[in-house]
Coordinates of C-alpha atoms in Angstrom, one line a residue:
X1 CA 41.4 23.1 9.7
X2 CA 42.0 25.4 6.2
X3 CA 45.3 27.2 5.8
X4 CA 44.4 31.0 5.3
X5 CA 47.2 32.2 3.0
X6 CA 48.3 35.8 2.9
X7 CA 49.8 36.9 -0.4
X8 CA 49.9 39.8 -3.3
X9 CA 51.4 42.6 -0.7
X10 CA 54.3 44.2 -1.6
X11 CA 55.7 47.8 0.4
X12 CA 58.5 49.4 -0.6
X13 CA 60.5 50.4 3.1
X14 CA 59.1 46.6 3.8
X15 CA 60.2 43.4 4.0
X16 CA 57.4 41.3 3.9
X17 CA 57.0 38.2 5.8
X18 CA 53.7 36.3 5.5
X19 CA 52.1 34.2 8.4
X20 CA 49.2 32.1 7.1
X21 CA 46.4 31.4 9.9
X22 CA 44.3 28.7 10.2
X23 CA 40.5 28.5 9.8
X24 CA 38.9 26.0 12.5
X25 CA 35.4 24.4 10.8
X26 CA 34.1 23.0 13.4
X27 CA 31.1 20.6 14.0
X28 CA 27.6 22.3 13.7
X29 CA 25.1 21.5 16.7
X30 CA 22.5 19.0 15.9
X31 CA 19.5 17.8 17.8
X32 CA 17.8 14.3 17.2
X33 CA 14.4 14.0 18.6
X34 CA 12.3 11.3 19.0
X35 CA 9.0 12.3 17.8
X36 CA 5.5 11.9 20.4
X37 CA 3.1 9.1 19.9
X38 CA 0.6 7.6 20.9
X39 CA -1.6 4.3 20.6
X40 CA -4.4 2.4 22.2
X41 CA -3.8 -0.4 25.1
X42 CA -3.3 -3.8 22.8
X43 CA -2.6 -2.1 19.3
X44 CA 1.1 -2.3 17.9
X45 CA 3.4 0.8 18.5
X46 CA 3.1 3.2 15.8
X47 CA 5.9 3.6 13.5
X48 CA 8.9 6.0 15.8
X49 CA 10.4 8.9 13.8
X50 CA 12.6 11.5 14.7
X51 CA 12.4 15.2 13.6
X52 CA 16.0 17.2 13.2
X53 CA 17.2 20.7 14.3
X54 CA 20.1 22.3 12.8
X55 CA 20.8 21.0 9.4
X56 CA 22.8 23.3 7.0
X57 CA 20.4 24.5 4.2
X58 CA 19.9 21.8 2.0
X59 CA 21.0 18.9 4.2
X60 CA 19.1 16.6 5.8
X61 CA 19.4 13.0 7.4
X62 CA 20.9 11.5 4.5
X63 CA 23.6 13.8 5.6
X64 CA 24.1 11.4 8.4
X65 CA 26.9 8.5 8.3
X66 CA 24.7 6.8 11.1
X67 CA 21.1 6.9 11.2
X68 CA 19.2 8.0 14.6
X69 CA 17.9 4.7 16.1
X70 CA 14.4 4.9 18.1
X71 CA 13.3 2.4 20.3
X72 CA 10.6 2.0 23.2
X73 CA 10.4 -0.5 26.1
X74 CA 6.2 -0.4 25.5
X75 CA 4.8 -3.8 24.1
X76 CA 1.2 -4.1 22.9
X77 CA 0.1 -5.7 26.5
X78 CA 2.1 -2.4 28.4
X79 CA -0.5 -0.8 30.5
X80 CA -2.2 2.6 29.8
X81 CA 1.0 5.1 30.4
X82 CA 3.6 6.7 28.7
X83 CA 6.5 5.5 28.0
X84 CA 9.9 6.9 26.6
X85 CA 11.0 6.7 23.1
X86 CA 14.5 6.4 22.8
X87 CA 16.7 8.1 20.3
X88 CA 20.2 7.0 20.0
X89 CA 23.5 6.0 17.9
X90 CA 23.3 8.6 15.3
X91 CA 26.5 10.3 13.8
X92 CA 28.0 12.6 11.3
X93 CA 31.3 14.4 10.3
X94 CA 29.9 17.7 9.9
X95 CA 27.5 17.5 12.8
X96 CA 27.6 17.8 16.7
X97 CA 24.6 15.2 17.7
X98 CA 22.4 15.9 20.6
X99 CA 19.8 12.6 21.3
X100 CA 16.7 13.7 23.1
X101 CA 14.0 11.2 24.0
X102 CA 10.4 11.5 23.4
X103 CA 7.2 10.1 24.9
X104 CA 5.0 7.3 23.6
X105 CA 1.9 7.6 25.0
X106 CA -0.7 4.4 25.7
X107 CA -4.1 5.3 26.1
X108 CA -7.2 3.2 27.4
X109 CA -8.6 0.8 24.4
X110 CA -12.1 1.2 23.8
X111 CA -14.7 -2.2 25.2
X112 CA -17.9 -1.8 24.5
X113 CA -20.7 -4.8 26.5
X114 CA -23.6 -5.2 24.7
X115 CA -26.6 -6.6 26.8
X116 CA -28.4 -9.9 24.7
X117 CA -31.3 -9.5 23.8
X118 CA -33.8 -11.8 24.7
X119 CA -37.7 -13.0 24.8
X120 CA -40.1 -14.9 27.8
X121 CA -43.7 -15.3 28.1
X122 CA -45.7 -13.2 30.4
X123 CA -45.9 -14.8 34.3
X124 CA -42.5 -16.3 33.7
X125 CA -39.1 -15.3 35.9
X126 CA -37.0 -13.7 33.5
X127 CA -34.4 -15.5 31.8
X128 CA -30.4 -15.5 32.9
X129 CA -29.3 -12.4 30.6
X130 CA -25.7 -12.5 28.7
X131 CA -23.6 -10.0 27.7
X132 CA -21.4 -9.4 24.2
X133 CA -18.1 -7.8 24.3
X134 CA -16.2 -6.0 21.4
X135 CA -13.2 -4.5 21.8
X136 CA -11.1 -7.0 24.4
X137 CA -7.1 -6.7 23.2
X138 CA -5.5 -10.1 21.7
X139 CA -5.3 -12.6 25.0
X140 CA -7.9 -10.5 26.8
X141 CA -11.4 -11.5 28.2
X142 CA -13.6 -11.1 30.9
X143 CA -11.2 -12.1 33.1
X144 CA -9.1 -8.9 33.4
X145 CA -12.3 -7.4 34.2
X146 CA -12.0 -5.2 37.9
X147 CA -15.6 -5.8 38.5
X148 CA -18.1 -7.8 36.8
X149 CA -20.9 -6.7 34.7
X150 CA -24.2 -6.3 36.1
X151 CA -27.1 -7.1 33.6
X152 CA -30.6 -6.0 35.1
X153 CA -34.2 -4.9 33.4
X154 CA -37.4 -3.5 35.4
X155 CA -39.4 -6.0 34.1
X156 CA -41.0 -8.7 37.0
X157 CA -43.2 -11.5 35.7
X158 CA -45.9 -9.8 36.5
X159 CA -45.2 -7.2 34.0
X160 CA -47.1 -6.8 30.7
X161 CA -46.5 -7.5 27.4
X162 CA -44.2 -4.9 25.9
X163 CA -40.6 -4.6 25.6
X164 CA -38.1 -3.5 28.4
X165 CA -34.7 -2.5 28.5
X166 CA -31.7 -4.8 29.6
X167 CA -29.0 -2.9 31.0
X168 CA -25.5 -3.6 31.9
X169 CA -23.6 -1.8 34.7
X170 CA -20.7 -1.7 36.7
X171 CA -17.8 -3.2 34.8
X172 CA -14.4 -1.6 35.0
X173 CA -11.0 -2.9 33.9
X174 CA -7.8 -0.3 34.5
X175 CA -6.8 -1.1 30.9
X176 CA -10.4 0.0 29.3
X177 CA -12.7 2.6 28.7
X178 CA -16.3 1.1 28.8
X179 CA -19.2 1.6 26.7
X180 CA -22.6 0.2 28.0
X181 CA -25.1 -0.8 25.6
X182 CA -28.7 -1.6 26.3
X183 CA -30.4 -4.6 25.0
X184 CA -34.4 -5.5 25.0
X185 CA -36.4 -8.4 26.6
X186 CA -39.2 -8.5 24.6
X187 CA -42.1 -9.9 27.1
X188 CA -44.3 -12.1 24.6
X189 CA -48.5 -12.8 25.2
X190 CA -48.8 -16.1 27.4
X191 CA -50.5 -18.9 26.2
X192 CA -54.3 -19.3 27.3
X193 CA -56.6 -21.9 26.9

């Protein structure tokens, strides 16, 4: 509060008694708010920010005698999901603070399963076919797979000599988004003598 003197009047048929008011400064509104993110499934949470409404011209959050603290419950391993960001514990003399939460967002993490390649003679059964994966988070393998891949070619051992595709199916795993990729059995001449 500010005294608001009155003074400097004068009437002549008056006497003059000044009142002084009072001018009330009171806290300005300001909102906190923890700024959106978003990450893959097994990647570290992005850095949390927080973007500010109301400042007076020329302020901003150094104008705070607390900073905002921002905090989410979401660990690397947290399943695709969102999850909020908390905003919290921020405070200032001139400021009325408002905290409002935002939403970290955890999307699928790319896995991409690469057939093998591989080679056999002409006549013979086709070999057992393995598969490469690239993209499994820290801890992760096969294992947390839904279903299993499926690695098949058209090629019989009666086929000729040429090369056939190797193709992997059917995999799924809730925390992944899966990318097939083809590999080649090359089918070789067979030995004749």
């Amino acid at each position: 509060t500010y005294p608001i003197t009155v003074s400097g009047t004068t009437a002549p048929n008056y006497t003059l008694v000044p009142f002084d008011g009072v001018l009330t400064v009171t806290k300005t509104p300001l909102l906190i708010t923890a700024a959106d993110k978003s990450r893959t499934f097994g990647a570290a949470n992005p850095p949390l920010t927080a973007e500010y409404t109301g400042f007076v011209i020329g302020e901003d959050e150094s104008a705070l005698t607390a900073a905002v603290s921002l905090s989410t419950m979401a660990t690397p391993s947290s399943a695709p999901g969102t999850y909020a960001i908390t905003a919290s514990g921020a405070s200032s003399t001139n400021y009325e603070i408002t905290h409002a939460n935002g939403t970290l967002t955890v999307e699928q993490a790319m896995l991409r399963i690469r057939a093998n390649d591989a080679t056999r003679l002409y006549g013979d059964a086709n070999p057992a076919f393995g598969v490469t994966y690239v993209g499994f988070a820290p801890g992760d393998d096969e294992g947390v797979l839904d279903e299993p891949v499926v690695v098949s070619t058209a090629a019989t051992p009666g086929s000729p000599v040429s090369a056939y595709n190797i193709t992997p199916s059917n995999a799924s795993a809730a925390n992944y988004t899966i990318a097939f990729e083809n590999g080649t059995l090359t089918v070789n001449p067979a030995p004749l003598s």
